[in-house]
């Protein structure tokens, strides 16, 4: 069974308590359960990881690239959190490791502060899901499976 890696970046460990008007009240543990259930429905193995550290996320992207090259992984669903708007290093990692990646944001970043309107990740993402709440994670996994089958 092929794998999908779900990566959550900084502050997403605070889901449930953090700005509920933006991000809802579901915890990261609930989101990870939703992701695993989506994987079961779609016939893929879902692994979920979260880190507040840019370098750790970069290492995981590199690992995903190796897993994809070995034919074990379809790709990555990633909510890069605030690194979306700052991290050229994550952009370079996704590109350099040739990772198929769906970028996801729980909130509609385009309806928020202007500093959230630019993403360093979008140019290297296969697709983007924005503003659909935590349900977006299951949609992103579904999308990754579909684009992987199409290519
Ligand atoms: C976020 C949006 C980002 O702007 C923010 O920094 C986050 C979460 C989202 O899921 O809506 O941490 O990626």
JSON list of N, CA and C in Angstrom, two decimals, residues 38-71:
[
{"chain": "A", "resi": 38, "resn": "UNK", "atom": "N", "xyz": [-9.48, 9.05, 6.05]},
{"chain": "A", "resi": 38, "resn": "UNK", "atom": "CA", "xyz": [-9.50, 9.33, 4.61]},
{"chain": "A", "resi": 38, "resn": "UNK", "atom": "C", "xyz": [-8.60, 8.34, 3.89]},
{"chain": "A", "resi": 39, "resn": "UNK", "atom": "N", "xyz": [-7.43, 8.07, 4.47]},
{"chain": "A", "resi": 39, "resn": "UNK", "atom": "CA", "xyz": [-6.51, 7.10, 3.87]},
{"chain": "A", "resi": 39, "resn": "UNK", "atom": "C", "xyz": [-7.13, 5.72, 3.75]},
{"chain": "A", "resi": 40, "resn": "UNK", "atom": "N", "xyz": [-7.83, 5.31, 4.81]},
{"chain": "A", "resi": 40, "resn": "UNK", "atom": "CA", "xyz": [-8.48, 3.98, 4.77]},
{"chain": "A", "resi": 40, "resn": "UNK", "atom": "C", "xyz": [-9.50, 3.92, 3.64]},
{"chain": "A", "resi": 41, "resn": "UNK", "atom": "N", "xyz": [-10.29, 4.99, 3.49]},
{"chain": "A", "resi": 41, "resn": "UNK", "atom": "CA", "xyz": [-11.31, 5.02, 2.41]},
{"chain": "A", "resi": 41, "resn": "UNK", "atom": "C", "xyz": [-10.66, 4.95, 1.04]},
{"chain": "A", "resi": 42, "resn": "UNK", "atom": "N", "xyz": [-9.47, 5.58, 0.93]},
{"chain": "A", "resi": 42, "resn": "UNK", "atom": "CA", "xyz": [-8.83, 5.74, -0.38]},
{"chain": "A", "resi": 42, "resn": "UNK", "atom": "C", "xyz": [-7.79, 4.65, -0.67]},
{"chain": "A", "resi": 43, "resn": "UNK", "atom": "N", "xyz": [-7.53, 3.80, 0.32]},
{"chain": "A", "resi": 43, "resn": "UNK", "atom": "CA", "xyz": [-6.58, 2.71, 0.11]},
{"chain": "A", "resi": 43, "resn": "UNK", "atom": "C", "xyz": [-5.13, 3.15, 0.12]},
{"chain": "A", "resi": 44, "resn": "UNK", "atom": "N", "xyz": [-4.83, 4.18, 0.92]},
{"chain": "A", "resi": 44, "resn": "UNK", "atom": "CA", "xyz": [-3.43, 4.59, 1.10]},
{"chain": "A", "resi": 44, "resn": "UNK", "atom": "C", "xyz": [-3.11, 4.64, 2.60]},
{"chain": "A", "resi": 45, "resn": "UNK", "atom": "N", "xyz": [-1.83, 4.44, 2.91]},
{"chain": "A", "resi": 45, "resn": "UNK", "atom": "CA", "xyz": [-1.40, 4.53, 4.30]},
{"chain": "A", "resi": 45, "resn": "UNK", "atom": "C", "xyz": [-1.01, 5.97, 4.61]},
{"chain": "A", "resi": 46, "resn": "UNK", "atom": "N", "xyz": [-1.66, 6.55, 5.60]},
{"chain": "A", "resi": 46, "resn": "UNK", "atom": "CA", "xyz": [-1.39, 7.96, 5.93]},
{"chain": "A", "resi": 46, "resn": "UNK", "atom": "C", "xyz": [-0.54, 8.05, 7.18]},
{"chain": "A", "resi": 47, "resn": "UNK", "atom": "N", "xyz": [0.58, 8.77, 7.07]},
{"chain": "A", "resi": 47, "resn": "UNK", "atom": "CA", "xyz": [1.40, 9.05, 8.24]},
{"chain": "A", "resi": 47, "resn": "UNK", "atom": "C", "xyz": [1.37, 10.55, 8.50]},
{"chain": "A", "resi": 48, "resn": "UNK", "atom": "N", "xyz": [1.17, 10.95, 9.76]},
{"chain": "A", "resi": 48, "resn": "UNK", "atom": "CA", "xyz": [1.05, 12.37, 10.10]},
{"chain": "A", "resi": 48, "resn": "UNK", "atom": "C", "xyz": [2.21, 12.79, 11.01]},
{"chain": "A", "resi": 49, "resn": "UNK", "atom": "N", "xyz": [2.81, 13.94, 10.69]},
{"chain": "A", "resi": 49, "resn": "UNK", "atom": "CA", "xyz": [3.87, 14.48, 11.54]},
{"chain": "A", "resi": 49, "resn": "UNK", "atom": "C", "xyz": [3.67, 15.99, 11.67]},
{"chain": "A", "resi": 50, "resn": "UNK", "atom": "N", "xyz": [4.10, 16.53, 12.81]},
{"chain": "A", "resi": 50, "resn": "UNK", "atom": "CA", "xyz": [4.04, 17.99, 13.02]},
{"chain": "A", "resi": 50, "resn": "UNK", "atom": "C", "xyz": [5.35, 18.44, 13.63]},
{"chain": "A", "resi": 51, "resn": "UNK", "atom": "N", "xyz": [5.84, 19.60, 13.16]},
{"chain": "A", "resi": 51, "resn": "UNK", "atom": "CA", "xyz": [7.01, 20.19, 13.79]},
{"chain": "A", "resi": 51, "resn": "UNK", "atom": "C", "xyz": [6.92, 21.71, 13.76]},
{"chain": "A", "resi": 52, "resn": "UNK", "atom": "N", "xyz": [7.49, 22.32, 14.79]},
{"chain": "A", "resi": 52, "resn": "UNK", "atom": "CA", "xyz": [7.60, 23.79, 14.83]},
{"chain": "A", "resi": 52, "resn": "UNK", "atom": "C", "xyz": [8.92, 24.26, 14.23]},
{"chain": "A", "resi": 53, "resn": "UNK", "atom": "N", "xyz": [9.74, 23.33, 13.71]},
{"chain": "A", "resi": 53, "resn": "UNK", "atom": "CA", "xyz": [11.09, 23.65, 13.30]},
{"chain": "A", "resi": 53, "resn": "UNK", "atom": "C", "xyz": [11.27, 23.48, 11.78]},
{"chain": "A", "resi": 54, "resn": "UNK", "atom": "N", "xyz": [11.71, 24.54, 11.15]},
{"chain": "A", "resi": 54, "resn": "UNK", "atom": "CA", "xyz": [11.84, 24.55, 9.69]},
{"chain": "A", "resi": 54, "resn": "UNK", "atom": "C", "xyz": [12.76, 23.44, 9.19]},
{"chain": "A", "resi": 55, "resn": "UNK", "atom": "N", "xyz": [13.92, 23.27, 9.86]},
{"chain": "A", "resi": 55, "resn": "UNK", "atom": "CA", "xyz": [14.89, 22.27, 9.41]},
{"chain": "A", "resi": 55, "resn": "UNK", "atom": "C", "xyz": [14.35, 20.85, 9.50]},
{"chain": "A", "resi": 56, "resn": "UNK", "atom": "N", "xyz": [13.57, 20.59, 10.52]},
{"chain": "A", "resi": 56, "resn": "UNK", "atom": "CA", "xyz": [12.96, 19.26, 10.66]},
{"chain": "A", "resi": 56, "resn": "UNK", "atom": "C", "xyz": [12.00, 19.01, 9.50]},
{"chain": "A", "resi": 57, "resn": "UNK", "atom": "N", "xyz": [11.19, 20.02, 9.17]},
{"chain": "A", "resi": 57, "resn": "UNK", "atom": "CA", "xyz": [10.25, 19.88, 8.05]},
{"chain": "A", "resi": 57, "resn": "UNK", "atom": "C", "xyz": [11.01, 19.66, 6.74]},
{"chain": "A", "resi": 58, "resn": "UNK", "atom": "N", "xyz": [12.13, 20.35, 6.59]},
{"chain": "A", "resi": 58, "resn": "UNK", "atom": "CA", "xyz": [12.96, 20.18, 5.38]},
{"chain": "A", "resi": 58, "resn": "UNK", "atom": "C", "xyz": [13.49, 18.75, 5.31]},
{"chain": "A", "resi": 59, "resn": "UNK", "atom": "N", "xyz": [13.98, 18.24, 6.43]},
{"chain": "A", "resi": 59, "resn": "UNK", "atom": "CA", "xyz": [14.48, 16.85, 6.44]},
{"chain": "A", "resi": 59, "resn": "UNK", "atom": "C", "xyz": [13.37, 15.88, 6.05]},
{"chain": "A", "resi": 60, "resn": "UNK", "atom": "N", "xyz": [12.16, 16.13, 6.53]},
{"chain": "A", "resi": 60, "resn": "UNK", "atom": "CA", "xyz": [11.04, 15.23, 6.22]},
{"chain": "A", "resi": 60, "resn": "UNK", "atom": "C", "xyz": [10.66, 15.32, 4.74]},
{"chain": "A", "resi": 61, "resn": "UNK", "atom": "N", "xyz": [10.78, 16.52, 4.15]},
{"chain": "A", "resi": 61, "resn": "UNK", "atom": "CA", "xyz": [10.51, 16.66, 2.71]},
{"chain": "A", "resi": 61, "resn": "UNK", "atom": "C", "xyz": [11.56, 15.86, 1.91]},
{"chain": "A", "resi": 62, "resn": "UNK", "atom": "N", "xyz": [12.83, 15.95, 2.33]},
{"chain": "A", "resi": 62, "resn": "UNK", "atom": "CA", "xyz": [13.88, 15.18, 1.65]},
{"chain": "A", "resi": 62, "resn": "UNK", "atom": "C", "xyz": [13.60, 13.68, 1.74]},
{"chain": "A", "resi": 63, "resn": "UNK", "atom": "N", "xyz": [13.20, 13.25, 2.94]},
{"chain": "A", "resi": 63, "resn": "UNK", "atom": "CA", "xyz": [12.87, 11.83, 3.16]},
{"chain": "A", "resi": 63, "resn": "UNK", "atom": "C", "xyz": [11.72, 11.42, 2.23]},
{"chain": "A", "resi": 64, "resn": "UNK", "atom": "N", "xyz": [10.71, 12.30, 2.11]},
{"chain": "A", "resi": 64, "resn": "UNK", "atom": "CA", "xyz": [9.57, 12.01, 1.23]},
{"chain": "A", "resi": 64, "resn": "UNK", "atom": "C", "xyz": [10.03, 11.87, -0.22]},
{"chain": "A", "resi": 65, "resn": "UNK", "atom": "N", "xyz": [10.98, 12.71, -0.61]},
{"chain": "A", "resi": 65, "resn": "UNK", "atom": "CA", "xyz": [11.51, 12.62, -1.97]},
{"chain": "A", "resi": 65, "resn": "UNK", "atom": "C", "xyz": [12.15, 11.26, -2.23]},
{"chain": "A", "resi": 66, "resn": "UNK", "atom": "N", "xyz": [12.90, 10.77, -1.23]},
{"chain": "A", "resi": 66, "resn": "UNK", "atom": "CA", "xyz": [13.54, 9.45, -1.38]},
{"chain": "A", "resi": 66, "resn": "UNK", "atom": "C", "xyz": [12.48, 8.35, -1.43]},
{"chain": "A", "resi": 67, "resn": "UNK", "atom": "N", "xyz": [11.44, 8.47, -0.59]},
{"chain": "A", "resi": 67, "resn": "UNK", "atom": "CA", "xyz": [10.36, 7.47, -0.58]},
{"chain": "A", "resi": 67, "resn": "UNK", "atom": "C", "xyz": [9.59, 7.48, -1.90]},
{"chain": "A", "resi": 68, "resn": "UNK", "atom": "N", "xyz": [9.39, 8.67, -2.45]},
{"chain": "A", "resi": 68, "resn": "UNK", "atom": "CA", "xyz": [8.71, 8.76, -3.75]},
{"chain": "A", "resi": 68, "resn": "UNK", "atom": "C", "xyz": [9.56, 8.11, -4.84]},
{"chain": "A", "resi": 69, "resn": "UNK", "atom": "N", "xyz": [10.86, 8.42, -4.81]},
{"chain": "A", "resi": 69, "resn": "UNK", "atom": "CA", "xyz": [11.76, 7.85, -5.83]},
{"chain": "A", "resi": 69, "resn": "UNK", "atom": "C", "xyz": [11.80, 6.33, -5.74]},
{"chain": "A", "resi": 70, "resn": "UNK", "atom": "N", "xyz": [11.64, 5.80, -4.51]},
{"chain": "A", "resi": 70, "resn": "UNK", "atom": "CA", "xyz": [11.65, 4.35, -4.32]},
{"chain": "A", "resi": 70, "resn": "UNK", "atom": "C", "xyz": [10.30, 3.72, -4.65]},
{"chain": "A", "resi": 71, "resn": "UNK", "atom": "N", "xyz": [9.31, 4.57, -4.97]},
{"chain": "A", "resi": 71, "resn": "UNK", "atom": "CA", "xyz": [7.99, 4.05, -5.35]},
{"chain": "A", "resi": 71, "resn": "UNK", "atom": "C", "xyz": [7.10, 3.69, -4.17]}
]
